[in-house]
Coordinates of C-alpha atoms in Angstrom, one line a residue:
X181 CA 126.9 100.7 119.4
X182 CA 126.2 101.7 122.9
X183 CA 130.1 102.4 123.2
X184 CA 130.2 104.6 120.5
X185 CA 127.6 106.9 121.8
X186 CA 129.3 107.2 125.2
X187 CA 132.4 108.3 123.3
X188 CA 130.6 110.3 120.7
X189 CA 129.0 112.7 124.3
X190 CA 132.7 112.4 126.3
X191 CA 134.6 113.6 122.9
X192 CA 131.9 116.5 123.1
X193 CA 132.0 117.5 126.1
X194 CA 135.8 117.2 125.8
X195 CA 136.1 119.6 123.4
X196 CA 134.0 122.1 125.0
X197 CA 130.6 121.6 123.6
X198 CA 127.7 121.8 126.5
X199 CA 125.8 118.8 127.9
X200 CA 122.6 120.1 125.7
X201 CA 124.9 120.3 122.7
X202 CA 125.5 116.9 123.1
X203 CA 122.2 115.7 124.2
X204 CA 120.8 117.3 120.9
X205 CA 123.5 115.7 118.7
X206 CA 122.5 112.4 119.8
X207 CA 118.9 112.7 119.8
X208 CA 119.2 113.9 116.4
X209 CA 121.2 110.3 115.8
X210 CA 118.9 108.4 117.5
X211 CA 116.0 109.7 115.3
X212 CA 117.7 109.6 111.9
X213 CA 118.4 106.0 112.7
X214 CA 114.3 105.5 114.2
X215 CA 113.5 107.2 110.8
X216 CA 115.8 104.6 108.7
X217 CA 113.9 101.7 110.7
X218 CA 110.3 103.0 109.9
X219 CA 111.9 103.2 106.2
X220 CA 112.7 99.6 106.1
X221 CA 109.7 98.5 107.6
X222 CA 107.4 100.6 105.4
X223 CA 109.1 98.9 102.7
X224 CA 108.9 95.4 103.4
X225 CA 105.6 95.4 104.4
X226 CA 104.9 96.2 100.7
X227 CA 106.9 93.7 99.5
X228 CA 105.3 91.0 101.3
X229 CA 102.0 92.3 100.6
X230 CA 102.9 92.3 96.8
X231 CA 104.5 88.9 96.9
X232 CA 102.3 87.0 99.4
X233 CA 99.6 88.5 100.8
X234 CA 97.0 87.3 98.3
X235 CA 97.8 83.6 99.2
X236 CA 98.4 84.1 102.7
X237 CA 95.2 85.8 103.3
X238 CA 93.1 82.9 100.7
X239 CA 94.8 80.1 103.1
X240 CA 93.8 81.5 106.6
X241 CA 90.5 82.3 105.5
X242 CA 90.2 78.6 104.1
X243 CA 92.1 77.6 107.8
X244 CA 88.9 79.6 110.1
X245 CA 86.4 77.9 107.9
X246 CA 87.7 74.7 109.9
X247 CA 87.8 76.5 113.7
X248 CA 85.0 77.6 115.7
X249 CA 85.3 81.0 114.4
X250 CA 83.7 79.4 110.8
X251 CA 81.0 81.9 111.3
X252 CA 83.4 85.1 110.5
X253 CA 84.5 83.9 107.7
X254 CA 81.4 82.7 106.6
X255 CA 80.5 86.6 106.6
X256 CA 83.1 87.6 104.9
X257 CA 82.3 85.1 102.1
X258 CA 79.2 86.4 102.1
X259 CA 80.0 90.0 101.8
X260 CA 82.4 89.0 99.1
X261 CA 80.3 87.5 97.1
X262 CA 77.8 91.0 97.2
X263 CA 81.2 93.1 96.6
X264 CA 82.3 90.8 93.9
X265 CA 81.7 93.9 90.5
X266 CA 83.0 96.6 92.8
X267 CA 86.8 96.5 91.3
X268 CA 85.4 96.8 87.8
X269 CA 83.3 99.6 89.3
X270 CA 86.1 102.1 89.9
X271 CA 86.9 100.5 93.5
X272 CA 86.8 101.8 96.8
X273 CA 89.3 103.9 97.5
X274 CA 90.2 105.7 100.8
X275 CA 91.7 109.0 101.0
X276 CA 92.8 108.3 104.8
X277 CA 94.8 104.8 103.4
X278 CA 96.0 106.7 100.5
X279 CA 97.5 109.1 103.0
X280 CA 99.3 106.7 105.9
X281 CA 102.4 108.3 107.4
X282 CA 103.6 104.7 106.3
X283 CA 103.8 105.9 102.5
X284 CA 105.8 109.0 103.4
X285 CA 108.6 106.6 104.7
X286 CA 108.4 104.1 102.2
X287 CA 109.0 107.2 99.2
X288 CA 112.1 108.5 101.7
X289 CA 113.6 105.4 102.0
X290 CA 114.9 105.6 98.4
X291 CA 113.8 108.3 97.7
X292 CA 110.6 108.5 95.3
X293 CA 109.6 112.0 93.6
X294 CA 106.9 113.1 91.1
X295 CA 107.6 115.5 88.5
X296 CA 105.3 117.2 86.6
X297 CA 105.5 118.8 83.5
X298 CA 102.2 119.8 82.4
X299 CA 98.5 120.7 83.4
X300 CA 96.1 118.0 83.3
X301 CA 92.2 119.2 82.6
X302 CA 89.8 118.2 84.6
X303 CA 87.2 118.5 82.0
X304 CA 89.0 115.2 80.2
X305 CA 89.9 111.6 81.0
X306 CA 93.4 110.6 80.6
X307 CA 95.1 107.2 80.1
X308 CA 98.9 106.9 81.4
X309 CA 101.2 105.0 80.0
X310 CA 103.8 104.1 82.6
X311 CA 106.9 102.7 82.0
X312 CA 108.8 100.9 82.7
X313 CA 107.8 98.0 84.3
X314 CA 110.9 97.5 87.0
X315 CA 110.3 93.7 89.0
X316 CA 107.3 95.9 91.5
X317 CA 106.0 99.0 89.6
X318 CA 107.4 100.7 92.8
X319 CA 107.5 103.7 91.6
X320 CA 104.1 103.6 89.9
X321 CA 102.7 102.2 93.3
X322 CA 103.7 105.2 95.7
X323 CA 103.3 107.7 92.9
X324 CA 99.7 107.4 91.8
X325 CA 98.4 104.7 94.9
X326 CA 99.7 106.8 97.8
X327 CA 99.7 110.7 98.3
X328 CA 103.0 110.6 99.9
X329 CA 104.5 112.1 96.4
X330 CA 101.6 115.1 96.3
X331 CA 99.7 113.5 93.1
X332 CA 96.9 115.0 94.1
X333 CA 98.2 118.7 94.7
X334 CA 100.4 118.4 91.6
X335 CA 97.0 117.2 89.5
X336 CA 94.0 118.9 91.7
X337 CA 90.7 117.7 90.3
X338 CA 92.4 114.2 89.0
X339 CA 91.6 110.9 90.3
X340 CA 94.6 108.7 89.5
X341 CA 93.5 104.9 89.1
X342 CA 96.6 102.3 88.8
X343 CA 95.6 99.0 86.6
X344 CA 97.1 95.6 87.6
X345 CA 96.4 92.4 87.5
X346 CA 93.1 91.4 87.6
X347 CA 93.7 88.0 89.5
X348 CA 94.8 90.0 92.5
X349 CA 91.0 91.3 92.9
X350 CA 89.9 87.5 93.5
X351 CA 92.2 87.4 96.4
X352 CA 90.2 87.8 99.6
X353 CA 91.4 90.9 101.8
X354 CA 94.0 91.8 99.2
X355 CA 91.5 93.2 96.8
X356 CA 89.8 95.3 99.6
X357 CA 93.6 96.6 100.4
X358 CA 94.2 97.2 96.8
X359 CA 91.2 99.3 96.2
X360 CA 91.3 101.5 99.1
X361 CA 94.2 102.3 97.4
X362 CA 92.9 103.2 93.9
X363 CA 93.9 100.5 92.3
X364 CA 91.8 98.9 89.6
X365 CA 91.5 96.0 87.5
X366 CA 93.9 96.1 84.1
X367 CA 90.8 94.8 81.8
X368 CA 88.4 96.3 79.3
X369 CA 85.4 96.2 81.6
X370 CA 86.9 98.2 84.4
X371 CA 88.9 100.9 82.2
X372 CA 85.2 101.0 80.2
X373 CA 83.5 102.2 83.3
X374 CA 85.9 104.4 84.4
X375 CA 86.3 106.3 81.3
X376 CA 82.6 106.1 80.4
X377 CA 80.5 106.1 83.3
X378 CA 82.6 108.1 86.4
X379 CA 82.2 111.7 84.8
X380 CA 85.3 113.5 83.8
X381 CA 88.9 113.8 85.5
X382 CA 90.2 110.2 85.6
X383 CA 93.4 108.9 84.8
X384 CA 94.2 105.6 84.4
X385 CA 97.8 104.3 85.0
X386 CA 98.9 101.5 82.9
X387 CA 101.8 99.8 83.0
X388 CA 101.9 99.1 79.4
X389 CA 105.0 97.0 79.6
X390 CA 103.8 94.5 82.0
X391 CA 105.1 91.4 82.8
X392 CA 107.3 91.0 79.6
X393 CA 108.8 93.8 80.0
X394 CA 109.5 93.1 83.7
X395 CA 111.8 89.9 82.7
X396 CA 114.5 92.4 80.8
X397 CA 114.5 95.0 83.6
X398 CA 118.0 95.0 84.9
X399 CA 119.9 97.7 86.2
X400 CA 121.9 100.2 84.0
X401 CA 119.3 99.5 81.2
X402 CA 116.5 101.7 79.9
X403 CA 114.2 99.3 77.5
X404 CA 110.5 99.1 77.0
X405 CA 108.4 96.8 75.5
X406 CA 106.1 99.1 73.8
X407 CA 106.0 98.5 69.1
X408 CA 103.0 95.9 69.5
X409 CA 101.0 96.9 72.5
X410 CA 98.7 99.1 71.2
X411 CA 95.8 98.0 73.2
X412 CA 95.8 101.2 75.2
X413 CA 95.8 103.4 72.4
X414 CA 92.4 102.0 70.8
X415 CA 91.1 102.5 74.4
X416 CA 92.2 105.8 74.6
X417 CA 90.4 106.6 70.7
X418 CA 87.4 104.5 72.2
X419 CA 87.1 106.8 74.7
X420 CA 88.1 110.2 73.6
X421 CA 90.8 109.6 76.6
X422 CA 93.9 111.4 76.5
X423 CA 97.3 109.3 76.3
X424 CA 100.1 111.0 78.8
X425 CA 103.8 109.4 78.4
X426 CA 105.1 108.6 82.1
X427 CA 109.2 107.6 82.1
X428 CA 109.7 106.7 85.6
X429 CA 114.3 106.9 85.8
X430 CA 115.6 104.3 88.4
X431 CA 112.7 102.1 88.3
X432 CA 115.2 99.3 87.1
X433 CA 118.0 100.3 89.3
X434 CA 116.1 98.9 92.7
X435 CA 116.7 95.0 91.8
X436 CA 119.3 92.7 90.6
X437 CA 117.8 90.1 88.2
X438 CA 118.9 87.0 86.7
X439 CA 118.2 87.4 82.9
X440 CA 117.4 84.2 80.9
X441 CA 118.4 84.2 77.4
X442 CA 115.6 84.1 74.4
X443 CA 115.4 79.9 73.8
X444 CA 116.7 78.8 76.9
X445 CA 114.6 76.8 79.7
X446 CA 114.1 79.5 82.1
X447 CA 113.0 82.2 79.9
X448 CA 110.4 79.2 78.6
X449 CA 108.9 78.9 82.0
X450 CA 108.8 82.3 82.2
X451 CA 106.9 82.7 78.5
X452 CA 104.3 80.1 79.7
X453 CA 103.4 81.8 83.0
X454 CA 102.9 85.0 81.2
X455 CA 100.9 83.6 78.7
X456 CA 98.3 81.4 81.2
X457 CA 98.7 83.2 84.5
X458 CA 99.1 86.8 83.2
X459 CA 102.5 87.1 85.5
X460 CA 106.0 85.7 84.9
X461 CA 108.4 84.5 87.6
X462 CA 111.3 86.8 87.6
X463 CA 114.3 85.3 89.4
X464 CA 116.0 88.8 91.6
X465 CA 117.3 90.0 94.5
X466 CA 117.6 92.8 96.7
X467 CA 119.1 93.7 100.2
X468 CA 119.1 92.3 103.3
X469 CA 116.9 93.3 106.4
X470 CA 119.9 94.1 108.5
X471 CA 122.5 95.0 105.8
X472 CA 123.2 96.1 102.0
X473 CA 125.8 94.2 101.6
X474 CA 123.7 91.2 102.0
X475 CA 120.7 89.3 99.5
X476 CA 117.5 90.1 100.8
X477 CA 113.6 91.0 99.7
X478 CA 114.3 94.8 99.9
X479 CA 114.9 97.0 96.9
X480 CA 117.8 99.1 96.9
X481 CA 117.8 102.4 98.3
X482 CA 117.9 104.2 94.8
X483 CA 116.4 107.5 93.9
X484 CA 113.0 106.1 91.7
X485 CA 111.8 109.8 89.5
X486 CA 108.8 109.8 87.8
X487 CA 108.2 112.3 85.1
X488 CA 104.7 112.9 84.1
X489 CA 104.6 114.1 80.0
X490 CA 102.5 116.6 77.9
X491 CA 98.9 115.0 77.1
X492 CA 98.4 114.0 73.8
X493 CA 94.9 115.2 72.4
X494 CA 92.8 111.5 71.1
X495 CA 89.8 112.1 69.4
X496 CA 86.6 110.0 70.2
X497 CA 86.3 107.1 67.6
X498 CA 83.8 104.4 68.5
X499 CA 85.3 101.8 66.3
X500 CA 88.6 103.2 65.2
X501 CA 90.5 101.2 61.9
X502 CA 94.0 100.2 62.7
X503 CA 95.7 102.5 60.4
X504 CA 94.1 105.5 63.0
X505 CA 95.0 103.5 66.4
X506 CA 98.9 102.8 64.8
X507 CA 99.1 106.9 63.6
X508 CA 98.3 107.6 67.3
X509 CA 100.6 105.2 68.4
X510 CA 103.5 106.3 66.8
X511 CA 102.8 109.7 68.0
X512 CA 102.6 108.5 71.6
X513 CA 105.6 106.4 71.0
X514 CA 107.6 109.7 69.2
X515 CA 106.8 111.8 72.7
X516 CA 107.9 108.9 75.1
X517 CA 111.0 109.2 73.3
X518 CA 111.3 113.0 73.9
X519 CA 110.1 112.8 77.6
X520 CA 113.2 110.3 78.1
X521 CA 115.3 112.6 76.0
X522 CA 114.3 115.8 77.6
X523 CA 115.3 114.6 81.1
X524 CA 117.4 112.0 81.2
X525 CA 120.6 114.3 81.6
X526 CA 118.8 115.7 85.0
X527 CA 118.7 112.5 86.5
X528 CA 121.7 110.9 86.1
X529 CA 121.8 109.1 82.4
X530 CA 124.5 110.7 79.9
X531 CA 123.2 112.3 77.0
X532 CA 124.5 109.5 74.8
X533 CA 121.9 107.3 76.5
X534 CA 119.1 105.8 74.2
X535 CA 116.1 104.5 74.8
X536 CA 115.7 101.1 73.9
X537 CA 111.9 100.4 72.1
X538 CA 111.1 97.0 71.8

């Protein structure tokens, strides 16, 4: 490497370029390569926090109950204990997390964007449905957890809230990183307060997929899991909340995965976490640390574009039947279609492309 930098200034210089010339060239390489670093590292700092941090951080607290320094994490305890409601309270977010120079690196390293379409009031509550799942939600993370894609100067006035798994928010020091974040707990209690008891100008992010949806992602294919979850929509009549179709292209392109057919052992394993744990083992791969053409933890460099629909108007209906939350579902369900329609062309699908509802 350090050979072909030599060259790289002597072939310069031999063809008539001045020293600075060539000083600038190769500073400019030496950044671009710094910058692809920072990229890398941004990147799989996420992925480990996503994949282990929760345990990690449950097991070293249990490890310095057992040292001298018991006494810190007795504190902690303590504090967790009086902080236990605060995830179902809207969290604790933190604009200065939310707006690390580390985000910036991990959107450019594949590169995320966030496209608007319409206006959002900030006189109403919204509830997103995002999809589709992908192995990480990485999109969905930098997006609507991170300003590093301009959420909030594409949507002034909205406070974005991404849903996940509840169990992550009874994992010591995870659940403080989560919030800080924005990040709330995907259950009835949380979304209640949020949309009931926070004012006006909320969104919600919901994956709506989740982690069924997650064991058919697989590159090349654009499938949702979307007929029977209607949950969201009788939150959004509940609330008077309006529903806002999200179609995130390349979400699914960032992972290899093995898929296990319907019947067979693995995809049973699979079912059974989903059904107890609220998460399924998916079996995928990535890159390597030090090259693509290795297996590693680290997506694919793939461009992940998230395009935020038109709101659909919900009524308030404290108890609404099931005929009214499956009219409004349809509806939501019709302009997901559209949305994916309307733009996949732009970002790299032919127009023959369908999207899959399952």
């Amino acid at each position: 490497c350090k050979c072909n930098f030599i060259s790289f200034i002597f072939l310069s210089l031999g063809t008539g370029s001045n020293i600075l010339s060539a000083l600038q060239d190769l500073f400019w390489l030496l950044k671009s390569k710094a910058e692809k670093q920072l990229q890398i590292i941004s990147v799989l700092q996420w992925v480990l926090t996503f994949l282990i941090m929760g345990i990690a951080c449950t097991l070293i607290l249990m490890y310095i109950l057992c040292t001298d320094c018991w006494a810190i994490a007795a504190l902690y305890l303590a504090w967790l204990v009086f902080d236990w409601n605060t995830p179902k309270k809207g969290g604790r977010r933190s604009q200065w997390v939310r707006n690390w120079a580390i985000w910036r690196y991990f959107r450019d390293y594949f590169p995320i964007r966030l496209v608007k379409t319409h206006n959002l009031l900030t006189t109403r509550n919204y509830i997103f449905g995002y999809h589709p799942h992908g192995i990480m939600g990485l999109g969905a993370f930098c997006n609507f957890s991170t300003e590093a894609t301009g959420v909030s100067q594409k949507f002034p006035g909205i406070r974005p809230y991404l849903a996940t798994l509840a169990g992550n928010f009874r994992m010591p020091i995870l659940r403080d990183y989560l919030m800080s974040g924005g990040i709330c707990p995907v259950n009835r209690d949380s979304i209640d307060y949020i949309l009931s008891k926070n004012g006006s100008g909320n969104a919600i992010i919901i994956v709506v997929g989740g982690a069924a949806e997650s064991l058919n992602c697989t590159p090349g294919k654009n499938s949702v899991t979307l007929r029977n979850r209607k949950g969201f929509v009788k939150l959004a009549l509940r609330h008077g909340a309006d529903l806002v179709p999200v179609y995130s292209f390349g979400e699914n392109e960032v992972y290899q995965q093995v898929i296990f057919e319907e019947g067979s052992w693995g995809r049973w394993v699979q079912k059974k976490f989903q059904k107890h744990i609220g998460f399924a083992p998916c079996i995928f791969h990535g890159r390597g640390l030090f090259s693509s053409n290795t297996w590693g933890l680290l997506p694919y460099s793939k461009p992940i574009t998230t395009v935020v629909g038109e709101p659909i108007t919900i009524p308030k209906i404290d108890n609404p039947s099931q005929k009214e939350v499956d009219f409004y579902h349809s509806i939501y369900v019709d302009a997901l279609i559209k949305l994916f329609d309307k733009y996949k062309s732009k970002f790299g699908l032919p127009e023959t492309e369908v999207l899959e509802v399952n």
